[in-house]
Coordinates of C-alpha atoms and ligand atoms in Angstrom, one line a residue:
X21 CA 88.8 74.0 -94.3
X22 CA 88.6 77.0 -96.4
X23 CA 90.5 78.9 -93.7
X24 CA 93.2 76.3 -93.6
X25 CA 93.7 76.4 -97.4
X26 CA 94.1 80.1 -97.5
X27 CA 96.3 79.9 -94.4
X28 CA 98.7 77.6 -96.2
X29 CA 98.8 79.9 -99.2
X30 CA 99.5 82.9 -96.9
X31 CA 102.2 80.9 -95.1
X32 CA 104.0 79.9 -98.2
X33 CA 104.0 83.3 -99.7
X34 CA 105.1 85.2 -96.7
X35 CA 106.4 83.0 -94.0
X36 CA 110.1 82.7 -93.3
X37 CA 109.9 80.0 -90.7
X38 CA 112.7 80.3 -88.3
X39 CA 115.2 77.5 -87.9
X40 CA 116.7 77.5 -84.4
X41 CA 120.4 78.0 -84.4
X42 CA 122.8 76.1 -82.2
X43 CA 123.3 72.4 -81.8
X44 CA 120.1 71.7 -79.8
X45 CA 117.3 70.9 -82.1
X46 CA 114.3 73.2 -81.7
X47 CA 112.5 71.9 -84.7
X48 CA 109.4 73.6 -85.8
X49 CA 108.3 70.7 -87.9
X50 CA 105.6 68.2 -87.4
X51 CA 107.5 65.2 -86.0
X52 CA 107.4 63.7 -82.6
X53 CA 110.0 66.1 -81.4
X54 CA 109.7 66.6 -77.7
X55 CA 112.4 69.2 -77.5
X56 CA 109.9 72.0 -78.1
X57 CA 107.9 70.8 -75.1
X58 CA 110.9 70.3 -72.9
X59 CA 112.3 73.7 -73.7
X60 CA 109.0 75.2 -73.0
X61 CA 108.7 73.7 -69.5
X62 CA 112.3 74.8 -68.7
X63 CA 111.7 78.3 -70.0
X64 CA 110.2 79.7 -66.7
X65 CA 113.3 78.9 -64.7
X66 CA 115.6 80.3 -67.4
X67 CA 114.1 83.7 -67.8
X68 CA 115.9 86.5 -65.9
X69 CA 113.7 89.5 -66.1
X70 CA 114.1 92.5 -63.9
X71 CA 111.1 93.2 -61.6
X72 CA 109.3 90.1 -62.9
X73 CA 107.9 87.0 -61.3
X74 CA 107.3 84.2 -63.8
X75 CA 104.3 82.1 -62.8
X76 CA 104.7 79.3 -65.3
X77 CA 105.7 78.2 -68.8
X78 CA 103.7 75.3 -70.2
X79 CA 103.3 73.5 -73.4
X80 CA 99.8 73.7 -75.0
X81 CA 99.0 71.2 -77.7
X82 CA 97.0 72.3 -80.7
X83 CA 93.2 72.5 -80.1
X84 CA 93.5 72.1 -76.3
X85 CA 90.4 73.6 -74.5
X86 CA 92.0 76.4 -72.4
X87 CA 89.9 77.9 -69.7
X88 CA 90.9 81.1 -67.9
X89 CA 89.9 80.5 -64.3
X90 CA 92.3 83.1 -62.9
X91 CA 90.8 85.9 -65.1
X92 CA 88.6 88.4 -63.4
X93 CA 84.9 87.3 -64.0
X94 CA 84.0 90.8 -65.3
X95 CA 86.2 90.1 -68.3
X96 CA 83.7 87.5 -69.4
X97 CA 86.5 85.4 -70.9
X98 CA 85.1 82.0 -72.0
X99 CA 87.3 79.0 -72.8
X100 CA 88.9 78.9 -76.2
X101 CA 91.3 76.8 -78.2
X102 CA 94.2 77.6 -80.5
X103 CA 94.7 75.6 -83.6
X104 CA 98.5 75.2 -83.3
X105 CA 101.0 73.9 -80.7
X106 CA 102.5 76.7 -78.5
X107 CA 104.4 77.5 -75.4
X108 CA 102.4 79.6 -72.9
X109 CA 104.3 81.8 -70.4
X110 CA 102.6 83.9 -67.7
X111 CA 104.3 86.5 -65.5
X112 CA 103.9 89.6 -63.4
X113 CA 106.1 92.6 -64.0
X114 CA 106.3 95.4 -61.4
X115 CA 106.0 98.8 -63.1
X116 CA 106.5 100.8 -59.9
X117 CA 106.4 100.2 -56.2
X118 CA 102.6 100.2 -56.3
X119 CA 101.6 98.9 -59.8
X120 CA 102.3 95.9 -62.0
X121 CA 101.1 94.2 -65.2
X122 CA 100.1 90.6 -65.6
X123 CA 101.2 89.4 -69.0
X124 CA 101.5 86.3 -71.2
X125 CA 103.6 85.3 -74.1
X126 CA 102.3 82.7 -76.5
X127 CA 105.2 81.2 -78.5
X128 CA 104.1 79.0 -81.4
X129 CA 106.1 75.9 -82.5
X130 CA 105.8 77.0 -86.1
X131 CA 107.2 80.4 -85.6
X132 CA 107.5 82.8 -88.6
X133 CA 110.1 85.0 -86.9
X134 CA 107.4 87.7 -86.3
X135 CA 106.5 89.2 -83.0
X136 CA 103.2 90.8 -82.2
X137 CA 101.5 92.6 -79.3
X138 CA 97.8 92.7 -78.7
X139 CA 96.0 95.5 -76.9
X140 CA 93.0 96.0 -74.6
X141 CA 89.5 97.4 -74.7
X142 CA 87.4 100.0 -72.7
X143 CA 88.8 100.7 -69.3
X144 CA 89.7 97.1 -69.1
X145 CA 92.3 95.1 -67.5
X146 CA 91.6 92.0 -69.5
X147 CA 94.0 90.2 -71.8
X148 CA 92.7 89.9 -75.3
X149 CA 93.0 86.1 -75.4
X150 CA 91.1 85.8 -78.6
X151 CA 93.4 88.1 -80.5
X152 CA 96.3 86.2 -79.0
X153 CA 94.8 82.9 -80.3
X154 CA 94.4 84.5 -83.8
X155 CA 98.0 85.7 -84.1
X156 CA 99.5 82.7 -82.5
X157 CA 97.8 80.5 -85.0
X158 CA 99.3 82.7 -87.7
X159 CA 102.8 82.0 -86.3
X160 CA 103.5 85.3 -84.5
X161 CA 105.2 85.1 -81.1
X162 CA 102.4 87.0 -79.4
X163 CA 102.1 88.9 -76.1
X164 CA 99.1 90.3 -74.2
X165 CA 98.9 92.2 -70.9
X166 CA 96.2 93.2 -68.4
X167 CA 96.9 96.9 -68.9
X168 CA 97.9 97.3 -65.2
X169 CA 94.7 96.1 -63.5
X170 CA 92.3 93.3 -63.5
X171 CA 88.7 93.4 -64.7
X172 CA 86.5 96.0 -66.4
X173 CA 86.0 98.4 -63.6
X174 CA 87.9 101.7 -63.2
X175 CA 88.0 101.3 -59.4
X176 CA 91.7 100.2 -59.3
X177 CA 92.7 103.7 -60.6
X178 CA 91.4 105.4 -57.4
X179 CA 94.2 107.4 -55.9
X180 CA 96.8 105.5 -57.8
X181 CA 98.3 107.4 -60.7
X182 CA 100.8 104.6 -61.3
X183 CA 97.9 102.3 -62.4
X184 CA 96.7 105.1 -64.7
X185 CA 100.2 105.4 -66.2
X186 CA 100.1 101.6 -66.9
X187 CA 96.8 102.1 -68.6
X188 CA 97.9 105.1 -70.6
X189 CA 101.1 103.6 -72.1
X190 CA 103.3 101.6 -69.7
X191 CA 101.6 98.3 -69.9
X192 CA 101.9 97.9 -73.7
X193 CA 105.4 99.2 -73.7
X194 CA 106.6 97.0 -70.9
X195 CA 104.8 94.1 -72.3
X196 CA 106.6 94.6 -75.6
X197 CA 110.1 95.1 -74.2
X198 CA 109.8 92.1 -71.9
X199 CA 107.9 90.0 -74.5
X200 CA 110.6 90.5 -77.2
X201 CA 113.2 89.3 -74.7
X202 CA 111.2 86.2 -73.8
X203 CA 110.7 85.4 -77.5
X204 CA 114.4 85.8 -78.1
X205 CA 115.3 83.6 -75.1
X206 CA 113.0 80.9 -76.3
X207 CA 113.7 80.8 -80.0
X208 CA 117.4 81.8 -79.5
X209 CA 117.1 84.4 -82.0
X210 CA 115.7 87.9 -82.4
X211 CA 112.4 88.4 -84.0
X212 CA 112.6 89.8 -87.6
X213 CA 109.6 92.1 -87.6
X214 CA 107.3 93.4 -84.8
X215 CA 103.6 94.1 -85.2
X216 CA 100.7 95.5 -83.2
X217 CA 97.0 94.6 -83.5
X218 CA 94.3 96.3 -81.4
X219 CA 90.9 98.1 -81.6
X220 CA 89.1 100.7 -79.5
X221 CA 91.3 101.3 -76.5
X222 CA 93.5 98.9 -78.4
X223 CA 93.5 101.3 -81.3
X224 CA 94.5 104.2 -79.0
X225 CA 97.3 102.0 -77.6
X226 CA 98.5 101.5 -81.2
X227 CA 98.6 105.2 -81.9
X228 CA 100.3 105.8 -78.5
X229 CA 103.1 103.5 -79.7
X230 CA 103.3 105.3 -83.0
X231 CA 103.4 108.7 -81.3
X232 CA 105.7 107.9 -78.4
X233 CA 107.4 104.5 -78.8
X234 CA 108.3 104.3 -82.5
X235 CA 110.9 101.5 -81.8
X236 CA 108.3 99.1 -80.5
X237 CA 106.7 98.1 -83.8
X238 CA 107.4 97.9 -87.5
X239 CA 103.7 97.7 -88.4
X240 CA 100.7 98.9 -86.4
X241 CA 97.1 97.9 -87.1
X242 CA 94.9 100.3 -85.1
X243 CA 91.1 100.1 -85.3
X244 CA 88.3 102.5 -84.0
X245 CA 91.0 104.3 -81.9
X246 CA 89.9 105.9 -78.6
X247 CA 91.9 109.0 -79.5
X248 CA 91.6 112.3 -77.7
X249 CA 90.8 110.1 -74.7
X250 CA 89.9 112.7 -72.0
X251 CA 87.4 114.3 -74.3
X252 CA 86.1 111.0 -75.5
X253 CA 85.0 110.3 -71.9
X254 CA 83.3 113.6 -71.7
X255 CA 81.5 113.0 -74.9
X256 CA 80.4 109.5 -74.0
X257 CA 79.1 110.8 -70.7
X258 CA 77.1 113.6 -72.3
X259 CA 74.5 111.4 -73.9
X260 CA 72.8 110.8 -70.6
X261 CA 72.5 114.6 -70.2
X262 CA 70.8 114.8 -73.7
X263 CA 68.3 111.9 -73.2
X264 CA 67.7 112.2 -69.5
X265 CA 66.4 109.2 -67.7
X266 CA 64.0 106.8 -69.5
X267 CA 60.6 108.4 -69.7
X268 CA 61.8 112.0 -69.7
X269 CA 60.4 114.2 -72.4
X270 CA 63.9 114.3 -73.9
X271 CA 64.2 110.5 -74.0
X272 CA 63.4 108.3 -77.1
X273 CA 62.3 104.7 -76.8
X274 CA 64.1 102.0 -78.8
X275 CA 61.2 101.9 -81.2
X276 CA 61.6 105.6 -81.8
X277 CA 65.3 105.2 -82.4
X278 CA 64.3 102.6 -85.0
X279 CA 62.1 105.2 -86.7
X280 CA 65.0 107.7 -86.5
X281 CA 67.3 105.1 -88.2
X282 CA 64.8 104.5 -91.0
X283 CA 64.4 108.2 -91.5
X284 CA 68.2 108.6 -91.6
X285 CA 68.3 106.0 -94.3
X286 CA 65.5 107.7 -96.2
X287 CA 67.5 110.9 -96.2
X288 CA 71.0 109.6 -96.6
X289 CA 71.3 106.0 -97.9
X290 CA 71.1 107.0 -101.5
X291 CA 74.0 109.5 -101.3
X292 CA 76.5 106.8 -102.3
X293 CA 74.4 105.8 -105.2
X294 CA 73.0 102.5 -103.8
X295 CA 70.0 102.2 -101.5
X296 CA 71.2 99.2 -99.5
X297 CA 70.9 100.1 -95.8
X298 CA 74.6 101.1 -95.7
X299 CA 75.8 104.7 -95.7
X300 CA 79.3 104.6 -97.2
X301 CA 80.3 108.1 -96.0
X302 CA 78.3 109.3 -93.0
X303 CA 80.2 112.6 -93.2
X304 CA 77.9 113.5 -96.2
X305 CA 74.8 112.9 -94.1
X306 CA 73.4 116.0 -92.6
X307 CA 70.3 114.5 -91.0
X308 CA 67.3 116.6 -90.3
X309 CA 65.3 115.0 -87.5
X310 CA 62.5 117.5 -87.6
X311 CA 61.1 115.6 -90.5
X312 CA 60.0 112.9 -88.0
X313 CA 58.0 115.2 -85.7
X314 CA 54.5 113.8 -85.2
X315 CA 51.7 115.7 -87.0
X316 CA 49.1 117.4 -84.8
X317 CA 46.5 115.0 -83.3
X318 CA 48.9 112.0 -83.2
X319 CA 48.0 109.8 -80.2
X320 CA 50.5 110.0 -77.4
X321 CA 53.2 107.2 -77.2
X322 CA 53.3 106.7 -80.9
X323 CA 56.6 105.0 -81.7
X324 CA 56.9 106.0 -85.4
X325 CA 57.3 109.7 -84.8
X326 CA 58.8 112.0 -82.2
X327 CA 58.1 115.3 -80.4
X328 CA 59.9 118.5 -81.0
X329 CA 61.7 118.0 -77.7
X330 CA 62.9 114.6 -78.9
X331 CA 63.9 116.0 -82.2
X332 CA 66.2 118.4 -80.3
X333 CA 67.8 115.4 -78.5
X334 CA 68.4 113.7 -81.8
X335 CA 69.8 116.8 -83.4
X336 CA 72.2 117.2 -80.5
X337 CA 73.3 113.6 -80.7
X338 CA 74.3 114.2 -84.4
X339 CA 76.0 117.6 -83.7
X340 CA 79.6 118.2 -82.6
X341 CA 79.9 118.8 -78.9
X342 CA 81.4 122.1 -77.9
X343 CA 82.6 123.1 -74.4
X344 CA 83.8 126.2 -72.7
X345 CA 84.6 129.1 -74.9
X346 CA 83.3 127.3 -77.9
X347 CA 86.2 124.7 -78.0
X348 CA 85.4 121.4 -79.7
X349 CA 85.1 118.6 -77.2
X350 CA 84.4 115.8 -79.7
X351 CA 82.8 115.4 -83.1
X352 CA 79.2 114.3 -83.5
X353 CA 78.0 110.7 -83.5
X354 CA 77.9 109.6 -87.1
X355 CA 74.3 108.9 -88.3
X356 CA 73.6 105.2 -89.1
X357 CA 74.5 103.2 -86.1
X358 CA 71.2 103.5 -84.2
X359 CA 70.0 100.0 -84.6
X360 CA 73.1 98.2 -83.4
X361 CA 72.3 96.8 -80.0
X362 CA 75.0 98.6 -78.1
X363 CA 73.7 101.9 -79.4
X364 CA 71.2 101.8 -76.5
X365 CA 74.2 101.9 -74.1
X366 CA 74.3 105.7 -75.0
X367 CA 70.6 106.2 -75.5
X368 CA 69.3 104.0 -72.7
X369 CA 68.7 106.8 -70.3
X370 CA 71.6 105.8 -68.0
X371 CA 75.1 107.2 -67.5
X372 CA 77.8 105.4 -69.5
X373 CA 79.8 103.3 -67.1
X374 CA 83.3 103.9 -68.5
X375 CA 82.8 107.6 -68.5
X376 CA 81.4 107.5 -64.9
X377 CA 84.4 105.4 -63.8
X378 CA 86.9 107.7 -65.5
X379 CA 85.6 110.8 -63.8
X380 CA 85.1 109.0 -60.4
X381 CA 88.3 107.1 -60.1
X382 CA 90.7 109.2 -62.2
X383 CA 89.6 112.7 -62.7
X384 CA 88.1 113.4 -59.3
X385 CA 89.2 110.5 -57.1
X386 CA 85.7 110.6 -55.7
X387 CA 83.6 107.4 -55.9
X388 CA 80.5 109.5 -55.1
X389 CA 80.8 111.9 -58.0
X390 CA 77.4 112.3 -59.6
X391 CA 77.4 111.8 -63.4
X392 CA 74.3 113.9 -63.8
X393 CA 76.4 117.0 -62.9
X394 CA 78.7 116.5 -65.9
X395 CA 79.2 119.7 -67.8
X396 CA 81.6 122.0 -69.7
X397 CA 83.7 122.8 -66.6
X398 CA 84.3 119.0 -66.2
X399 CA 85.2 118.6 -69.8
X400 CA 87.8 121.4 -69.5
X401 CA 89.2 120.2 -66.2
X402 CA 89.6 116.6 -67.3
X403 CA 91.3 117.5 -70.5
X404 CA 93.7 119.8 -68.8
X405 CA 94.5 117.1 -66.2
X406 CA 95.4 114.7 -69.0
X407 CA 96.9 112.1 -66.7
X408 CA 100.0 110.3 -68.1
X409 CA 99.3 112.2 -71.4
X410 CA 96.6 109.7 -72.1
X411 CA 95.0 112.1 -74.6
X412 CA 96.9 110.4 -77.4
X413 CA 96.5 113.2 -79.8
X414 CA 100.0 114.1 -81.1
X415 CA 99.8 114.8 -84.8
X416 CA 103.5 114.4 -85.1
X417 CA 104.3 110.9 -86.3
X418 CA 107.7 111.9 -87.7
X419 CA 109.7 109.6 -85.4
X420 CA 107.6 106.6 -86.6
X421 CA 107.9 107.7 -90.2
X422 CA 111.7 108.1 -89.9
X423 CA 112.0 104.6 -88.5
X424 CA 109.9 103.2 -91.4
X425 CA 107.0 102.2 -89.2
X426 CA 103.8 101.5 -91.1
X427 CA 100.3 102.4 -89.7
X428 CA 97.0 100.9 -90.9
X429 CA 94.1 102.7 -89.3
X430 CA 90.5 101.6 -89.8
X431 CA 87.2 102.6 -88.4
X432 CA 83.7 101.2 -88.7
X433 CA 81.3 103.8 -90.2
X434 CA 78.5 102.6 -87.9
X435 CA 80.5 102.7 -84.7
X436 CA 78.0 103.1 -81.9
X437 CA 80.7 103.7 -79.2
X438 CA 83.4 105.8 -80.6
X439 CA 82.2 108.0 -83.4
X440 CA 83.9 107.3 -86.7
X441 CA 83.9 111.1 -87.3
X442 CA 86.9 111.3 -84.9
X443 CA 89.2 109.3 -87.2
X444 CA 89.3 111.6 -90.2
X445 CA 89.7 114.4 -87.7
X446 CA 92.9 112.7 -86.4
X447 CA 94.1 111.9 -89.9
X448 CA 93.7 115.5 -90.9
X449 CA 95.4 116.7 -87.7
X450 CA 98.4 114.5 -88.7
X451 CA 98.3 116.0 -92.2
X452 CA 98.3 119.6 -90.8
X453 CA 100.9 118.9 -88.0
X454 CA 103.4 117.2 -90.4
X455 CA 102.4 119.4 -93.3
X456 CA 102.0 116.4 -95.6
X457 CA 99.4 115.7 -98.3
X458 CA 97.8 112.3 -98.5
X459 CA 100.2 111.2 -101.2
X460 CA 103.0 111.6 -98.7
X461 CA 101.1 110.2 -95.7
X462 CA 100.5 107.1 -97.9
X463 CA 104.1 106.1 -97.5
X464 CA 103.6 105.3 -93.8
X465 CA 100.0 106.0 -92.7
X466 CA 96.8 104.8 -94.4
X467 CA 93.3 105.1 -93.0
X468 CA 90.4 103.0 -94.2
X469 CA 86.7 103.6 -93.6
X470 CA 84.8 100.4 -93.2
X471 CA 81.2 101.0 -94.2
X472 CA 78.4 99.2 -92.3
X473 CA 80.8 98.1 -89.4
X474 CA 79.9 98.7 -85.8
X475 CA 82.4 99.1 -83.0
X476 CA 85.4 96.9 -84.1
X477 CA 83.0 94.3 -85.5
X478 CA 79.3 93.6 -86.3
X479 CA 77.0 95.5 -88.5
X480 CA 75.3 95.0 -91.9
X481 CA 78.3 95.9 -94.1
X482 CA 81.2 93.9 -95.5
X483 CA 82.8 93.9 -92.1
X484 CA 84.9 90.7 -92.2
X485 CA 88.4 92.2 -92.7
X486 CA 90.6 90.0 -90.5
X487 CA 90.9 92.5 -87.7
X488 CA 89.8 89.8 -85.2
X489 CA 89.8 86.0 -85.4
X490 CA 86.0 85.8 -85.6
X491 CA 86.0 88.6 -88.1
X492 CA 88.1 86.8 -90.7
X493 CA 86.9 85.7 -94.1
X494 CA 90.3 85.2 -95.6
X495 CA 94.0 85.5 -95.0
X496 CA 94.5 87.0 -98.5
X497 CA 96.3 90.3 -97.8
X498 CA 93.7 92.1 -100.0
X499 CA 91.0 91.0 -97.6
X500 CA 92.8 91.0 -94.2
X501 CA 94.1 94.1 -92.4
X502 CA 96.8 92.1 -90.5
X503 CA 98.2 90.1 -93.4
X504 CA 98.0 93.4 -95.5
X505 CA 100.2 94.9 -92.9
X506 CA 102.7 92.0 -93.0
X507 CA 102.9 92.4 -96.8
X508 CA 103.3 96.2 -96.5
X509 CA 106.2 95.8 -94.0
X510 CA 107.9 92.9 -95.5
X511 CA 107.3 93.3 -99.2
X512 CA 106.7 97.0 -99.5
X513 CA 103.3 96.5 -101.1
X514 CA 100.9 98.9 -99.3
X515 CA 97.2 98.3 -99.3
X516 CA 95.1 100.7 -101.5
X517 CA 91.7 99.3 -100.4
X518 CA 90.5 96.5 -98.2
X519 CA 88.0 93.9 -99.6
X520 CA 85.5 93.2 -96.8
X521 CA 83.0 90.3 -96.8
X522 CA 79.5 90.0 -95.4
X523 CA 78.1 86.6 -94.6
X524 CA 74.4 85.7 -94.9
X525 CA 74.2 84.6 -91.3
X526 CA 76.7 87.1 -89.9
X527 CA 79.3 84.5 -89.0
X528 CA 82.4 83.6 -90.9
X529 CA 82.4 80.5 -93.0
X530 CA 78.8 80.5 -94.2
X531 CA 77.4 81.7 -97.4
X532 CA 78.8 85.0 -98.6
X533 CA 76.2 87.7 -98.9
X534 CA 78.4 90.2 -100.7
X535 CA 81.8 91.7 -100.7
X536 CA 82.8 95.4 -101.0
X537 CA 86.0 97.4 -101.2
X538 CA 86.7 99.8 -98.4
X539 CA 88.5 102.9 -99.7
X540 CA 91.5 104.6 -98.4
X541 CA 90.7 108.0 -96.9
X542 CA 90.0 110.6 -98.3
X543 CA 88.5 108.6 -101.1
X544 CA 84.9 107.6 -100.8
X545 CA 83.2 104.5 -102.1
X546 CA 80.5 105.2 -104.7
X547 CA 78.2 102.9 -106.7
X548 CA 78.9 103.4 -110.4
X549 CA 75.2 102.8 -111.3
X550 CA 76.2 99.8 -113.4
X551 CA 76.1 96.2 -112.3
X552 CA 75.0 94.4 -109.2
X553 CA 75.7 96.5 -106.0
X554 CA 76.7 93.3 -104.4
X555 CA 79.6 93.0 -106.8
X556 CA 82.6 95.0 -105.4
X557 CA 83.6 96.0 -108.9
X558 CA 80.3 97.9 -109.3
X559 CA 81.8 100.5 -106.9
X560 CA 84.6 103.0 -107.3
X561 CA 86.8 104.9 -104.8
X562 CA 86.4 108.5 -105.9
X563 CA 87.7 111.8 -104.7
Ligands
NAG668 C1 104.6 75.4 -90.6 O1 104.6 76.4 -91.6 C2 104.9 76.0 -92.9 C3 105.0 77.1 -93.8 O2 105.7 78.2 -93.3 C4 103.9 74.9 -93.3 O3 104.3 74.4 -94.6 C5 103.8 73.8 -92.3 O4 102.7 73.0 -92.7 C6 103.5 74.3 -90.9 N1 103.5 73.3 -90.0 C7 102.6 73.1 -89.1 C8 102.8 72.0 -88.1 O5 101.7 73.9 -88.9
NAG669 C1 86.0 73.7 -72.4 O1 86.0 73.5 -71.0 C2 84.9 74.1 -70.3 C3 85.1 73.9 -68.8 O2 86.4 74.1 -68.5 C4 83.6 73.5 -70.8 O3 82.6 74.2 -70.1 C5 83.5 73.6 -72.3 O4 82.3 73.0 -72.7 C6 84.7 73.1 -73.0 N1 84.6 73.3 -74.4 C7 84.8 72.4 -75.3 C8 84.7 72.9 -76.7 O5 85.1 71.3 -75.1
NAG670 C1 95.5 90.1 -61.6 O1 95.2 88.8 -61.7 C2 96.3 87.9 -61.7 C3 95.8 86.5 -61.9 O2 94.8 86.2 -61.1 C4 97.1 88.1 -60.4 O3 98.2 87.3 -60.4 C5 97.5 89.6 -60.3 O4 98.1 89.8 -59.0 C6 96.3 90.5 -60.4 N1 96.8 91.8 -60.5 C7 96.3 92.8 -59.8 C8 96.9 94.2 -60.0 O5 95.4 92.7 -58.9
NAG671 C1 112.4 97.8 -61.8 O1 111.7 98.5 -60.8 C2 112.4 99.7 -60.3 C3 111.6 100.2 -59.2 O2 110.3 100.4 -59.5 C4 112.6 100.7 -61.4 O3 113.4 101.8 -61.0 C5 113.4 100.0 -62.6 O4 113.5 100.9 -63.7 C6 112.7 98.7 -63.0 N1 113.4 98.1 -64.0 C7 113.0 97.8 -65.3 C8 113.9 97.1 -66.2 O5 111.9 98.2 -65.6
NAG672 C1 52.3 106.5 -72.4 O1 53.5 107.0 -71.8 C2 53.3 107.3 -70.5 C3 54.7 108.0 -70.0 O2 55.8 107.3 -70.6 C4 53.0 106.1 -69.7 O3 52.8 106.4 -68.4 C5 51.7 105.5 -70.3 O4 51.3 104.3 -69.6 C6 51.8 105.3 -71.8 N1 50.5 104.9 -72.3 C7 50.3 103.9 -73.1 C8 48.9 103.8 -73.7 O5 51.2 103.2 -73.5
NAG673 C1 87.6 130.6 -71.4 O1 87.9 132.0 -71.5 C2 88.1 132.6 -70.3 C3 88.2 134.1 -70.5 O2 89.0 134.4 -71.6 C4 89.4 132.0 -69.7 O3 89.7 132.6 -68.4 C5 89.3 130.6 -69.5 O4 90.5 130.0 -69.1 C6 88.8 129.9 -70.9 N1 88.5 128.6 -70.6 C7 89.0 127.6 -71.4 C8 88.6 126.2 -71.1 O5 89.7 127.8 -72.4
NAG674 C1 71.5 80.6 -91.7 O1 70.9 80.1 -90.5 C2 69.7 79.5 -90.6 C3 69.2 79.2 -89.2 O2 70.2 79.1 -88.3 C4 69.9 78.2 -91.4 O3 68.7 77.5 -91.5 C5 70.4 78.6 -92.8 O4 70.7 77.4 -93.5 C6 71.7 79.4 -92.7 N1 72.0 79.9 -94.0 C7 73.3 79.9 -94.4 C8 73.5 80.4 -95.8 O5 74.3 79.6 -93.8

């Protein structure tokens, strides 16, 4: 209910609902107008797209329960419903003689004239159906693609660089070019503005577009981006080398990680002025794990303290990773994320699957490569290989800037998968490469640090910022990164801070626990010492 009210307010302030031109009605109104449905069913036979096979176009009434039986089971895609009527189109587009993408376009009846592409996650070939539902409900003609392969495994990359090229950039770009033409055919007019929404690998895809395909989007919302991708896979693979297998002297139990987390808070939580379990700026936290070493005489297997060997593991986790000749591979894991469930993916004493798959199926084309042998020579080799320039580390965004593209970058400060320390590193790389201070970057590129947020969602902070449907407290552009982007592109009003919400039970729609502004980098959020820390106005973005 609350959602719908805000939705209407958003729609009336920003929406320019398209009226179809021509004599045939294609009403986007409420009535019993069947022409939308008829035009939808006919669309499949009308589309003439090079190298494409259109599977179907079908009308989906609002709130229909859609199940995705064709989707690879590893994607774990459950059924979902979309709160508006739309036309669903599915097709396959060949991208080379030995690769293709599977894509869908979701075309809402109540179209705002806006186009949007979603992205992907991990090494996945899974459409982000939930993101598609979110933006279709908001009136965007929306596309999603499988990134060139199906399922979460990297095995389809084996000895097929074309599939890697799809994954690096060609899936999103093809999806956008084809999707815009489908949208135009269906609505009989060109979209007015084009947007992108993605997180993690999806964040990397957004930056790939900004770096290499500046014509694809007018506004890009890119979260927790998997930038410097070759090195990211080296870094995420190296945790297993630090911890060893479960039970090794170097390994910490989950209980010991809990103790580490509490010790990190004891050392760093107060730096921002409020002791609330949330470290606003983990860059300021130089954690010293040696404080947790067990005093002499402590019984073995005590879970509230650690050995000197374990302290060395913890110190390495929170230190930058250097490779051959002292070159930086990837910045350190930021302190603070240790309790989030997925943290144990890195600390569980097992190799990280995406890293293993990347080295096996892309870097070495050897399914038997042993992740326990990973080392500096592999880091250097894989980054030099850089297949299809997947690195995504160009600091030159001048083509995007010249075209007027806006970029909203965000990163959770408790990200347990892609360290949030990499995002300021990229921002500063752009500043150096383009020789621009933040006051000039602000015209087209803004970066927000979301305190207390895990990898794209979750965490104890005010993490509901509208980056995903389930992560939406409000459609007010001050509180929603997507509608903030629409306002920036269409009204020229850029976001200075994002107001996030935390719910008592962790799911949207319940009782609000607190709200907090998330500052634009390089500003940092600081408690003023006056007023309730749960009140966002008790905090200030300071230099
Ligand atoms: C379509 O959008 C307009 C505002 O742009 C809104 O007033 C109307 O209620 C919407 N119709 C439906 C069926 O959602
Ligand atoms: C949607 O359909 C699936 C089976 O296709 C069913 O398991 C699920 O309960 C349905 N969900 C709702 C909300 O009806
Ligand atoms: C992916 O799955 C879709 C739907 O089942 C199928 O049409 C397509 O051929 C598959 N693509 C690949 C590359 O296997
Ligand atoms: C269609 O596929 C061929 C062969 O792979 C390719 O050369 C051509 O560029 C493709 N056309 C489009 C529009 O992508
Ligand atoms: C202590 O840890 C060792 C090695 O992990 C294990 O074999 C042993 O059973 C543990 N002892 C207790 C009392 O938990
Ligand atoms: C490291 O330095 C050596 C000697 O200067 C050089 O041969 C090698 O290519 C360098 N390796 C990297 C990864 O830069
Ligand atoms: C939170 O969840 C609990 C148990 O599910 C429920 O009893 C409680 O009313 C909920 N509180 C709020 C504020 O939604």
